[in-house]
PDB file of C-alpha atoms in Angstrom:
ATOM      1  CA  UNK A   1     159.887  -3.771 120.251  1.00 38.00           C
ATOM      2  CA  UNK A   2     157.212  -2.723 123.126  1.00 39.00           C
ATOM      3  CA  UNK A   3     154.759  -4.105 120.772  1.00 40.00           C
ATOM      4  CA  UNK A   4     156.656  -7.700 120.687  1.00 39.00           C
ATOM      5  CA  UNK A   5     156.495  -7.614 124.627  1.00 38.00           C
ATOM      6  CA  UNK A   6     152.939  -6.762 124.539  1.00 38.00           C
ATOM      7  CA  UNK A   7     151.708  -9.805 121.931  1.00 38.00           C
ATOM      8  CA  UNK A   8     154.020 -12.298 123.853  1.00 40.00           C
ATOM      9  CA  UNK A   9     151.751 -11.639 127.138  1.00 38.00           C
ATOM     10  CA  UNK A  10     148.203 -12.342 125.091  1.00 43.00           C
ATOM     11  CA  UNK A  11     147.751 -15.866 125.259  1.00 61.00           C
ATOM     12  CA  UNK A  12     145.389 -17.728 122.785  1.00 74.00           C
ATOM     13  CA  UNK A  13     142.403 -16.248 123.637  1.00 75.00           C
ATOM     14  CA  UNK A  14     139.185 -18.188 123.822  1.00 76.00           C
ATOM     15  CA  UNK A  15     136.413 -16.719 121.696  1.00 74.00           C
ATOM     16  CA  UNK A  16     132.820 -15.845 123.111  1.00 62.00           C
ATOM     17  CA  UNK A  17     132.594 -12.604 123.991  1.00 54.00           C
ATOM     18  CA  UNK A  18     130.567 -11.056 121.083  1.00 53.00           C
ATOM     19  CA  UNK A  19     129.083 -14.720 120.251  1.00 54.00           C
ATOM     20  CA  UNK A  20     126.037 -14.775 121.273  1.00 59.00           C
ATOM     21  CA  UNK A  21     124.507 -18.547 120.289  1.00 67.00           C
ATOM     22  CA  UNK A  22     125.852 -21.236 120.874  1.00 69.00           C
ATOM     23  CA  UNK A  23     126.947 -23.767 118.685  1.00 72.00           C
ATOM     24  CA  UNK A  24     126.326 -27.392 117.883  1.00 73.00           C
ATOM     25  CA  UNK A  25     129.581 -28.405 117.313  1.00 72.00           C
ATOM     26  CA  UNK A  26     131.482 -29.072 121.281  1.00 74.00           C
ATOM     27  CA  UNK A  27     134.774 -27.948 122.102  1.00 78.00           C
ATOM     28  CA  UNK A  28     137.189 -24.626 122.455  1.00 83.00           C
ATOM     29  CA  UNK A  29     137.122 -21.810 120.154  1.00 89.00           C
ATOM     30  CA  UNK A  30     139.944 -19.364 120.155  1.00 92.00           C
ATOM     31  CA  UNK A  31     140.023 -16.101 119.134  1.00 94.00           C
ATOM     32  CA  UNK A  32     142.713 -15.145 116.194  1.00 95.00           C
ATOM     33  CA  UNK A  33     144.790 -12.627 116.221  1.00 94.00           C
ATOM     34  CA  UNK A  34     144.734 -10.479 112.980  1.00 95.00           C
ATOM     35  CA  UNK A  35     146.716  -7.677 111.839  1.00 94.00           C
ATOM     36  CA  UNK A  36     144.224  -5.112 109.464  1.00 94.00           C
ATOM     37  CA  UNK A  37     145.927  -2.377 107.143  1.00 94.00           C
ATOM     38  CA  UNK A  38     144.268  -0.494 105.064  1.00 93.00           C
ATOM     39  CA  UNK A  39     144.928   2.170 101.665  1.00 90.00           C
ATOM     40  CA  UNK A  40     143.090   3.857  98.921  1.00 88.00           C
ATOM     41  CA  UNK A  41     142.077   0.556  97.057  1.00 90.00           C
ATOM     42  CA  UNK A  42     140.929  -1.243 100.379  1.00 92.00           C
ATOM     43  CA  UNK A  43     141.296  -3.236 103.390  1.00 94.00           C
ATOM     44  CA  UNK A  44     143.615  -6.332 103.714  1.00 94.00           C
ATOM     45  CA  UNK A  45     143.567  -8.632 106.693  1.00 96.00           C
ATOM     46  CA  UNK A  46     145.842 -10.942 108.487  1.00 95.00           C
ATOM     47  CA  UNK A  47     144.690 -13.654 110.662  1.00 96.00           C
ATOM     48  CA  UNK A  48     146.946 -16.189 112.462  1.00 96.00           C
ATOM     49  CA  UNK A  49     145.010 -19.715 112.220  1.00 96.00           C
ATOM     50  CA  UNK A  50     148.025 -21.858 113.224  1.00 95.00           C
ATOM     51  CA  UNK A  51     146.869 -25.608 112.513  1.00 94.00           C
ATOM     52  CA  UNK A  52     144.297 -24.412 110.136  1.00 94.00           C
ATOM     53  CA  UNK A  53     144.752 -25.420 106.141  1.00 92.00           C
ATOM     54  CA  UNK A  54     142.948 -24.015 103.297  1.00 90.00           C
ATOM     55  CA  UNK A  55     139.965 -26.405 103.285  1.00 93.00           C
ATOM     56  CA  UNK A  56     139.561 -25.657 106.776  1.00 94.00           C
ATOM     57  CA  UNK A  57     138.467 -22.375 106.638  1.00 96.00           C
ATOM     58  CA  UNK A  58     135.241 -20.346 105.171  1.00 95.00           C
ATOM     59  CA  UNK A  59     135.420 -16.459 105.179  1.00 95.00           C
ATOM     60  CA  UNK A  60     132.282 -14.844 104.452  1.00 94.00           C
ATOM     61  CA  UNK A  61     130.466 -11.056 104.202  1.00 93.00           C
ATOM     62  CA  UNK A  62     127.113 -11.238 105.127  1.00 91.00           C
ATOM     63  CA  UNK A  63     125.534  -7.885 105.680  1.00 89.00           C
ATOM     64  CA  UNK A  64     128.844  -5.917 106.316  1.00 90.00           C
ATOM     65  CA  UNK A  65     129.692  -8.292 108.437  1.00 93.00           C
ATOM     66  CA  UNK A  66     132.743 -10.476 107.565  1.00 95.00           C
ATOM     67  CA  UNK A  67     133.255 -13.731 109.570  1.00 95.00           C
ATOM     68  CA  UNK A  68     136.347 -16.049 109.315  1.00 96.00           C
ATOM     69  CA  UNK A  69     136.066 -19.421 110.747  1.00 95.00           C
ATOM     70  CA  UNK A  70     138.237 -22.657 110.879  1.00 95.00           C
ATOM     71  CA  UNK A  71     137.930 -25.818 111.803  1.00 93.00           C
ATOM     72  CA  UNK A  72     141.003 -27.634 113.585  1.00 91.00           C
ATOM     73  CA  UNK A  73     140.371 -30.850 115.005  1.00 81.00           C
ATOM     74  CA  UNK A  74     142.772 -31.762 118.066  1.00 76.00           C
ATOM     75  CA  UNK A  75     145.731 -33.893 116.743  1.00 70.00           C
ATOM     76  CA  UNK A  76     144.654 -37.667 117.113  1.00 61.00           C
ATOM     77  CA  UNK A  77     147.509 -38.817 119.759  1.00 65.00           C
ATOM     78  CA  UNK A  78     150.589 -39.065 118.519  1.00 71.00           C
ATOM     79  CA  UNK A  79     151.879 -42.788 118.389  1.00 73.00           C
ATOM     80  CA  UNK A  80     151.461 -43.969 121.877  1.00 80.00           C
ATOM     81  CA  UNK A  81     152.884 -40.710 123.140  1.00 85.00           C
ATOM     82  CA  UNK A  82     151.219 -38.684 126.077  1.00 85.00           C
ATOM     83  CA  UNK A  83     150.945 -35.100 126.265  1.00 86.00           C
ATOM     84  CA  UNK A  84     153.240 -34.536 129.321  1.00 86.00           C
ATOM     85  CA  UNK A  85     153.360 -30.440 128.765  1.00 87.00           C
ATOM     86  CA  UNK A  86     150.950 -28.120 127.206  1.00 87.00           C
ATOM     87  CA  UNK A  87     151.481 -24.687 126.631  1.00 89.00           C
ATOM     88  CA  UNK A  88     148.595 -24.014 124.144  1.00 90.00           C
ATOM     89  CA  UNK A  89     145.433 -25.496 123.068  1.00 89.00           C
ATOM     90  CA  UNK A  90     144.112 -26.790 119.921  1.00 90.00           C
ATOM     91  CA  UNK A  91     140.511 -25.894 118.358  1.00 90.00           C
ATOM     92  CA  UNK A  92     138.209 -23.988 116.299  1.00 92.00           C
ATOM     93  CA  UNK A  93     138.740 -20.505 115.440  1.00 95.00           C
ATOM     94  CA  UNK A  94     135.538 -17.554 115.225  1.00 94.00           C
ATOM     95  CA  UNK A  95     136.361 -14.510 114.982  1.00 95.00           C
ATOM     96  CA  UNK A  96     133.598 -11.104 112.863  1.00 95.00           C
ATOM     97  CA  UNK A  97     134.227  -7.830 112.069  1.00 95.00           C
ATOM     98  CA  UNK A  98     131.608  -5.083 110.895  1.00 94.00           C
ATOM     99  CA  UNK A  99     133.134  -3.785 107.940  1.00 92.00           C
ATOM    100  CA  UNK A 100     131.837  -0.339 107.257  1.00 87.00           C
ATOM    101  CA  UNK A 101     133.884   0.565 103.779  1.00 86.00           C
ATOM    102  CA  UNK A 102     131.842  -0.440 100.722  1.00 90.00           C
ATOM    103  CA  UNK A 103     133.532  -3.756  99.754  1.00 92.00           C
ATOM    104  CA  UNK A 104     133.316  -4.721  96.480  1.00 93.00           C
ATOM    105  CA  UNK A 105     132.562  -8.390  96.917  1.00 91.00           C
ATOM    106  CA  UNK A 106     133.445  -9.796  93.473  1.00 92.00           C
ATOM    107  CA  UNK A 107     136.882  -9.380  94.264  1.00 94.00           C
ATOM    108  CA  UNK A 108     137.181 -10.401  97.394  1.00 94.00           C
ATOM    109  CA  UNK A 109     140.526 -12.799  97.636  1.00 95.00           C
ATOM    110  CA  UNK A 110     141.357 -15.225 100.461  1.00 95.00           C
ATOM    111  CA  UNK A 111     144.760 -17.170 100.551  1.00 95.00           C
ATOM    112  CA  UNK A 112     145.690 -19.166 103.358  1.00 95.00           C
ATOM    113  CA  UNK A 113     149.841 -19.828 103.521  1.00 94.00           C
ATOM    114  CA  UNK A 114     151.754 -21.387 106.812  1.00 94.00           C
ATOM    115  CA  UNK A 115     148.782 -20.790 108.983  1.00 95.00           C
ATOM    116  CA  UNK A 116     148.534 -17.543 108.055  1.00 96.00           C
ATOM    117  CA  UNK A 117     144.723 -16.076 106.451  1.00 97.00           C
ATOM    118  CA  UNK A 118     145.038 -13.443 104.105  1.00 96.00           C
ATOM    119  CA  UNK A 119     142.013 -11.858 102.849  1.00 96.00           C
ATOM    120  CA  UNK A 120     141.904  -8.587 100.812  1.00 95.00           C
ATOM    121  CA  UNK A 121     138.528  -6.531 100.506  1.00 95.00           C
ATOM    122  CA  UNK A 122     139.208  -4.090  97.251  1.00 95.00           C
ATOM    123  CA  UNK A 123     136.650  -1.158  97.773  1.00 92.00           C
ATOM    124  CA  UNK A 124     133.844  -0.205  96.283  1.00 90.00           C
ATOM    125  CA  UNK A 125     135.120   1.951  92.781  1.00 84.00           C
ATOM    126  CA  UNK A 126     132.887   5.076  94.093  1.00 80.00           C
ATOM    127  CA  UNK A 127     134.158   4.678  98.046  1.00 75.00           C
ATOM    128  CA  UNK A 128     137.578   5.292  96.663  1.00 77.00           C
ATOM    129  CA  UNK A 129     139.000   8.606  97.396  1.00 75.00           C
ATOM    130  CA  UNK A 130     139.048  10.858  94.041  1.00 76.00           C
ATOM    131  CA  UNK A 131     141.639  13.864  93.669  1.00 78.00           C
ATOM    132  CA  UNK A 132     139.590  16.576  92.228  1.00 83.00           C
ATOM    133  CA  UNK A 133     141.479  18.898  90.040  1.00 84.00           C
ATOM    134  CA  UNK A 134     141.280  22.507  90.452  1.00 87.00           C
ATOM    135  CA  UNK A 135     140.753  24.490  87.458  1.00 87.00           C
ATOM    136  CA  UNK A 136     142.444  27.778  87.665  1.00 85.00           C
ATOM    137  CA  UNK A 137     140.137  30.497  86.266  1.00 77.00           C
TER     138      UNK A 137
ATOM    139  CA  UNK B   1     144.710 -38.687 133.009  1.00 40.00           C
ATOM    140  CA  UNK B   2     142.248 -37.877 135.976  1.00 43.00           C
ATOM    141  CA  UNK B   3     140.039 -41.039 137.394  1.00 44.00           C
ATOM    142  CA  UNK B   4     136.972 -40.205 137.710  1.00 43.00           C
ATOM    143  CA  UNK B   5     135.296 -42.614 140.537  1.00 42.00           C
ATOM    144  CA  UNK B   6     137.052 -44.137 143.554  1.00 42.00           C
ATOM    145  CA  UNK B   7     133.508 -43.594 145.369  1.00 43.00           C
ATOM    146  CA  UNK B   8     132.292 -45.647 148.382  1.00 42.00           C
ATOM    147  CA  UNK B   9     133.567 -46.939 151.392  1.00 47.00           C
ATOM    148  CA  UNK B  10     137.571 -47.185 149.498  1.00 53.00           C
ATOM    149  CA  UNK B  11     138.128 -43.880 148.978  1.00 56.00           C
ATOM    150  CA  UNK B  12     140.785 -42.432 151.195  1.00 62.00           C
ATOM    151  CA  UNK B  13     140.967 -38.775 151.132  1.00 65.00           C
ATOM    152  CA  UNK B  14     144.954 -39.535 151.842  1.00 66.00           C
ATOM    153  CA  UNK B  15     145.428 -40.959 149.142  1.00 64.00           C
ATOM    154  CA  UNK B  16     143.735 -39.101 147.362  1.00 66.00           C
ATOM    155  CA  UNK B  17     146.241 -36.174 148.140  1.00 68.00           C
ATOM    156  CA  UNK B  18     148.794 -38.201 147.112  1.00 65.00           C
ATOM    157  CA  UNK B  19     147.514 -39.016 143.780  1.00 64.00           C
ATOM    158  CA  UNK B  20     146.831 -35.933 142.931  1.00 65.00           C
ATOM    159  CA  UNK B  21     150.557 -34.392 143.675  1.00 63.00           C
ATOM    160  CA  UNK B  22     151.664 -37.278 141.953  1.00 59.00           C
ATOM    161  CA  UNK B  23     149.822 -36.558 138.606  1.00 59.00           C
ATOM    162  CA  UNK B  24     150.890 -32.881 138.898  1.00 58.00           C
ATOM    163  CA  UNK B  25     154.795 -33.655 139.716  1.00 53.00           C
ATOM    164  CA  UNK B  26     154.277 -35.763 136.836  1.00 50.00           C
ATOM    165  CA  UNK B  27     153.172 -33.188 134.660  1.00 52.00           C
ATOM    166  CA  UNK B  28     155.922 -31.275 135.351  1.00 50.00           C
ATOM    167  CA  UNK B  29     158.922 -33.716 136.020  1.00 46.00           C
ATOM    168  CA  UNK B  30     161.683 -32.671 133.632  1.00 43.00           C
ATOM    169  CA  UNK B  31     160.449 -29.764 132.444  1.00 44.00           C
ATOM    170  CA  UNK B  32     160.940 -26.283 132.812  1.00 42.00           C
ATOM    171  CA  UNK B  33     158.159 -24.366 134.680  1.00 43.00           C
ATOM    172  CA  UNK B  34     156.476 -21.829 132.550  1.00 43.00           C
ATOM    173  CA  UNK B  35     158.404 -18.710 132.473  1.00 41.00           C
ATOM    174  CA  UNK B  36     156.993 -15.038 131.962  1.00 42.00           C
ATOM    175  CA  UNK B  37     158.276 -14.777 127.879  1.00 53.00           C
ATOM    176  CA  UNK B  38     157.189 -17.596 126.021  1.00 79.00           C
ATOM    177  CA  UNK B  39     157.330 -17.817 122.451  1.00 87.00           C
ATOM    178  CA  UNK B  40     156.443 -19.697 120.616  1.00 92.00           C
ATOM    179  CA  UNK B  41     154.035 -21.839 122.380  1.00 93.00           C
ATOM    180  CA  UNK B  42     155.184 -26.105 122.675  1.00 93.00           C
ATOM    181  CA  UNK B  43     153.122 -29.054 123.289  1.00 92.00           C
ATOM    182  CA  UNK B  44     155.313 -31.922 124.305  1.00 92.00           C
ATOM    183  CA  UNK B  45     154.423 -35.349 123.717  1.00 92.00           C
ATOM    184  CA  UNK B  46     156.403 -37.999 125.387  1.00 91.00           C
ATOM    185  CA  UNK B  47     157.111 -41.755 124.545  1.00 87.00           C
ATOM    186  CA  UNK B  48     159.234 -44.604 125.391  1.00 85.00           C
ATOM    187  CA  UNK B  49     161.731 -43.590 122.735  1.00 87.00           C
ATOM    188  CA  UNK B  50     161.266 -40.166 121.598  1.00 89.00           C
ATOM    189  CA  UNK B  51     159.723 -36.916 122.177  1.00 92.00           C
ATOM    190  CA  UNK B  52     157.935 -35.274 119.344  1.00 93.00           C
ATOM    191  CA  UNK B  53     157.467 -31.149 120.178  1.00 94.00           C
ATOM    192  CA  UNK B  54     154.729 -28.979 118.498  1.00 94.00           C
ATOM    193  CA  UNK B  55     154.888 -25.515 118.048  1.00 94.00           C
ATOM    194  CA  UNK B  56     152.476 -22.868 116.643  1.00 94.00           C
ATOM    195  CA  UNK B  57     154.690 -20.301 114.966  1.00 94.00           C
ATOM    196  CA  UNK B  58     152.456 -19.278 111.828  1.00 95.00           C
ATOM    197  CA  UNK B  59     153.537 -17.299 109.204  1.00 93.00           C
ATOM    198  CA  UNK B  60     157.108 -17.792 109.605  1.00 93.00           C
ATOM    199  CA  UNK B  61     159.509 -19.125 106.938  1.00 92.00           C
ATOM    200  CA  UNK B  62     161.490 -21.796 107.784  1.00 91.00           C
ATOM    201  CA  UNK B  63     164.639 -21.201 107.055  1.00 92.00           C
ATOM    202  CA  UNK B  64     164.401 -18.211 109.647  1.00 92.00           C
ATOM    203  CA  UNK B  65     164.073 -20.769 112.081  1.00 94.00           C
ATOM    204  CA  UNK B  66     167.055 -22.244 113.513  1.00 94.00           C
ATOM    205  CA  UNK B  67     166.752 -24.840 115.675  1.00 95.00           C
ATOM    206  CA  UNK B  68     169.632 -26.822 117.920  1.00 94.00           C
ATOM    207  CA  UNK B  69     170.075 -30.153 120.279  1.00 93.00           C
ATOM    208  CA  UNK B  70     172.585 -30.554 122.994  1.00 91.00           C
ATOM    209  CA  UNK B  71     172.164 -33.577 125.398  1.00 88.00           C
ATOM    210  CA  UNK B  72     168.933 -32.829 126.584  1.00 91.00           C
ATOM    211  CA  UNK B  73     168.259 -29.152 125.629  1.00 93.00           C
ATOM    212  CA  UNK B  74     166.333 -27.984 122.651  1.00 95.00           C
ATOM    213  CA  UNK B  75     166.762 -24.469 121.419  1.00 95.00           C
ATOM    214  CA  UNK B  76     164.404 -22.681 119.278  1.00 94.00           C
ATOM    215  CA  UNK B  77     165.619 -19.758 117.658  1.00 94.00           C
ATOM    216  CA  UNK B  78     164.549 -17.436 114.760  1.00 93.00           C
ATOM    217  CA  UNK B  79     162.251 -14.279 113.506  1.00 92.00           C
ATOM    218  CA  UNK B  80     158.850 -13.767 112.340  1.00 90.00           C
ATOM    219  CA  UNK B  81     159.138 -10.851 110.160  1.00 87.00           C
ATOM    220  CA  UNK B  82     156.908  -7.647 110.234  1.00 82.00           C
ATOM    221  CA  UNK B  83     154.315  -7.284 107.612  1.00 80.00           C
ATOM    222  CA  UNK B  84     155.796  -4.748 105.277  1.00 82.00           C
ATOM    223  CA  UNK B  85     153.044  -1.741 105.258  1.00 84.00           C
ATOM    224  CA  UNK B  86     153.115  -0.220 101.560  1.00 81.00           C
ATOM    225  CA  UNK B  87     152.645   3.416  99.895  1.00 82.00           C
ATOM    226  CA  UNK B  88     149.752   4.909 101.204  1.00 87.00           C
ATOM    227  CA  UNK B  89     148.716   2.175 104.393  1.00 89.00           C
ATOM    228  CA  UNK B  90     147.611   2.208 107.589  1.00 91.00           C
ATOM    229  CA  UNK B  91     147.581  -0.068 110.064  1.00 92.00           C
ATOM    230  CA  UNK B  92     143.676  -0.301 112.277  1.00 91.00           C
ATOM    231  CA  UNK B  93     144.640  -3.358 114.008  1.00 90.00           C
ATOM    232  CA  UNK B  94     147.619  -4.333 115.151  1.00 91.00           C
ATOM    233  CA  UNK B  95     147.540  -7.625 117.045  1.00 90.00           C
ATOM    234  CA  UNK B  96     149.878 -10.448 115.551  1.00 90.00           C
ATOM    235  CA  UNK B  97     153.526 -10.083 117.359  1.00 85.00           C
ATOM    236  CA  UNK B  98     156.677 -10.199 115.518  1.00 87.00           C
ATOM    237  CA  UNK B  99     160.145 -10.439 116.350  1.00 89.00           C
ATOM    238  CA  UNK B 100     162.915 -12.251 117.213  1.00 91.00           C
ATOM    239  CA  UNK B 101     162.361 -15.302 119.565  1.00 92.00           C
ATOM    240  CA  UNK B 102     164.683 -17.529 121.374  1.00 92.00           C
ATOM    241  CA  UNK B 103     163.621 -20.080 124.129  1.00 92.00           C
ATOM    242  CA  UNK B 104     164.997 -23.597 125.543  1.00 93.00           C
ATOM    243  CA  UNK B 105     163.347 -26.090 126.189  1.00 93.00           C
ATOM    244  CA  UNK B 106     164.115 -29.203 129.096  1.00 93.00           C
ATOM    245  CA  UNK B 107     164.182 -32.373 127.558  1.00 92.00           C
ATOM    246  CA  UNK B 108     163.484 -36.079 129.839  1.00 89.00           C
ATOM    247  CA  UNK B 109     166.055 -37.274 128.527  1.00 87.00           C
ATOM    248  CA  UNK B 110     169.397 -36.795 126.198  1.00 91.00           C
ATOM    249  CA  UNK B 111     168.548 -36.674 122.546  1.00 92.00           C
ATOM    250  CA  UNK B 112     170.243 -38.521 119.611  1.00 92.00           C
ATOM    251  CA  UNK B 113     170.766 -34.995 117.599  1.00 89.00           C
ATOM    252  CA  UNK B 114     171.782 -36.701 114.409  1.00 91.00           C
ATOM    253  CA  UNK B 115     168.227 -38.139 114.131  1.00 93.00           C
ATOM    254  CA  UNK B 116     165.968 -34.979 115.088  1.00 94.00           C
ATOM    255  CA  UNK B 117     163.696 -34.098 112.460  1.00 94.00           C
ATOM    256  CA  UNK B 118     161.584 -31.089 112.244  1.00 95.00           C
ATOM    257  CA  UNK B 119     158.935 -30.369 109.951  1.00 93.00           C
ATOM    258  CA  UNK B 120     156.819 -27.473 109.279  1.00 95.00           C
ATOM    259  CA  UNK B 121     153.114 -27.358 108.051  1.00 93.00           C
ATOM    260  CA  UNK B 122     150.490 -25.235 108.481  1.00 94.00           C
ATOM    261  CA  UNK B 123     152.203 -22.972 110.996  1.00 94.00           C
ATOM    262  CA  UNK B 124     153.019 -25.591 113.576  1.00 94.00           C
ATOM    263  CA  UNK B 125     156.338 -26.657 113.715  1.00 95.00           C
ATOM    264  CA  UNK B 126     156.824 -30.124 114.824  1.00 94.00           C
ATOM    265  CA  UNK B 127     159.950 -31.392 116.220  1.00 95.00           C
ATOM    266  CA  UNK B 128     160.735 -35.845 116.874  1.00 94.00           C
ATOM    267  CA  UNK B 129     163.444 -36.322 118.899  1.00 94.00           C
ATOM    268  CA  UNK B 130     164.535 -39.755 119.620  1.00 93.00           C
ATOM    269  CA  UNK B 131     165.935 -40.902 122.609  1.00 91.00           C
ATOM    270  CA  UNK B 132     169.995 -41.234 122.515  1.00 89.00           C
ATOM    271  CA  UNK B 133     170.598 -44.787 122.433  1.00 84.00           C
ATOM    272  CA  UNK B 134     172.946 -44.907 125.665  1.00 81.00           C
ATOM    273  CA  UNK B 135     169.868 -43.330 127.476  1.00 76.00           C
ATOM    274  CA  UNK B 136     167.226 -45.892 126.939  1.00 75.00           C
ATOM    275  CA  UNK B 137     165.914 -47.775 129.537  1.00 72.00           C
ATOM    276  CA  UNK B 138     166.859 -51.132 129.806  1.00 75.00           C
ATOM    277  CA  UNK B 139     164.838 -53.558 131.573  1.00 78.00           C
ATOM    278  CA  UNK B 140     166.819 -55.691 134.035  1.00 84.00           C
ATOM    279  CA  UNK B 141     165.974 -59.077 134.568  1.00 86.00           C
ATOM    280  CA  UNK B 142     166.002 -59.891 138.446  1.00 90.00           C
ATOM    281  CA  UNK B 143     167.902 -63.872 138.503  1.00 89.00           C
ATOM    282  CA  UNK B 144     166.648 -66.362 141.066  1.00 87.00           C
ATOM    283  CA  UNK B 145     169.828 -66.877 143.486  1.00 78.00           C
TER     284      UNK B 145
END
C-alpha cells in the first residue's frame, strides 16, 4: 500500500526536463506515468494518457530510442459552464526512453484502451536468453 | 477570468485588493479546499443548472467504480486494479498507482440524484449533475408599490 501513498503525492508532472528543443506547437506538456515489466520474450510498457484516444497518439523507436506522444486538446467549454475548480490540467503528453534490449521492431504492438497505452517490444530472437544443455560425458 | 488593463488615472490599488479576493473566494466558494490525498483528480464545471465533474481515472473499469449523490455531496468510490505481473517478470518501473480510492466532493448546490449521469471515455470520467429543482434560483420580480 506504501506504494499507493507514494503515487497519490506525484501530481501530473509537466514534461521538460530531458527535452531539450522546443516545440512549435504552444501549451503544457505533462509527463506520463508508465509502469515497465519486463521477461524472457521482452519489454511491455504501460503509460497513463488519460484524455488521450488511439488516433491521438504516435509511438515510435528511432535509434533505441522509443518516444510516445499524444495530443489532447483542452476540452472546448462545456455548455456555458465555467471551470470553478481545477485539480488537474489538460494537454499534450512527451515522454522517451533509451531502450537498450535489441527490440525486434516488426512486432512491435501498441493498443491504447481507457486512457491507458500499452506497447509491447518482443526482443530480438538472439537477445533472448538460451538454456544451454549440459552434456554429461 | 483575470482583466487584464484597468491602467491610468482609474485604477485604485483598493480595489484592486478587493477584486482580487473576490475572484479567489470565488474560486473556492462551495468547495472543499484541497486536501493532502486526492484521488482521482476533478475538474468542476459550473452552470446555472447543473454541474458536470471530470475525472482522470485511466485504466479503470467501470463497473469498479461506484459512484453516489446525497443533497449536495458526491462520492467517488472504487479500485484501479494492479497490473498482474506474469511467469518470469519484472517490474523496472513502477510509477502508475493503484488501489482503492474514496473521496467526496462539495457540491454548490443540492443535486437531483435521479438525473446524474456519468459516463466514461478515454479514462476521464465525467459526471452531469443537475440542479434539484426546489434549489434553482428563481428570479423575483420587485412590484412598483
Amino acid at each position: 500500500m506504501a506504494d499507493v501513498e507514494k503515487s497519490r503525492e506525484v501530481k501530473k508532472q509537466e514534461a521538460g526536463g530531458g527535452v531539450a528543443t522546443e516545440r512549435t506547437r504552444t501549451g503544457r506538456i505533462y509527463m506520463p506515468n508508465v509502469d515497465i515489466s519486463e521477461d524472457r520474450e521482452g519489454l511491455t510498457l504501460y503509460a497513463d494518457l488519460p484524455g488521450a484516444g488511439d488516433e491521438d497518439v504516435s509511438v515510435t523507436l528511432e535509434n533505441d530510442v522509443l518516444t510516445i506522444e499524444a495530443k489532447v486538446s483542452p476540452p472546448a467549454k462545456v455548455g456555458d459552464h465555467r471551470l470553478s475548480y481545477a485539480e488537474y490540467g489538460v494537454g499534450d503528453y512527451f515522454r522517451a526512453f533509451t531502450i537498450t534490449e535489441p527490440i525486434d521492431r516488426d512486432r512491435i504492438e501498441a493498443k491504447m484502451k481507457d486512457g491507458v497505452l500499452r506497447i509491447v517490444l518482443p526482443k530480438k530472437e538472439e537477445a533472448k536468453p538460451k538454456q544451454i544443455k549440459i552434456q554429461a560425458g | 477570468m483575470a482583466r487584464i488593463g484597468r491602467i491610468g488615472w482609474s485604477w485604485d490599488p483598493i480595489q484592486e485588493m478587493e477584486r482580487l479576493e473576490r475572484d479567489w473566494s470565488d474560486l473556492f466558494s462551495g468547495f472543499n479546499r484541497p486536501s493532502a490525498a486526492k484521488y482521482p483528480p476533478v475538474n468542476v464545471f459550473t452552470g446555472e443548472d447543473d454541474v458536470v465533474i471530470t475525472s482522470e481515472i485511466p485504466g479503470v473499469n467501470p463497473e469498479d467504480v461506484d459512484l453516489s449523490v446525497t443533497g449536495d455531496v458526491l462520492t467517488m468510490k472504487g479500485t484501479r486494479r494492479q497490473q498482474e505481473l506474469g511467469e518470469g517478470q519484472a517490474w523496472h518501473r513502477r510509477e502508475r498507482g493503484y488501489g482503492d480510492f474514496y473521496r467526496t466532493i462539495q457540491l454548490p448546490y443540492n443535486v437531483d440524484s435521479s438525473k446524474v449521469e456519468a459516463n466514461y471515455s478515454k479514462g476521464i470520467l465525467r459526471i452531469t449533475l443537475p440542479r434539484a429543482e426546489v434549489d434553482k434560483a428563481r428570479k423575483i420580480s420587485v412590484k412598483t408599490a
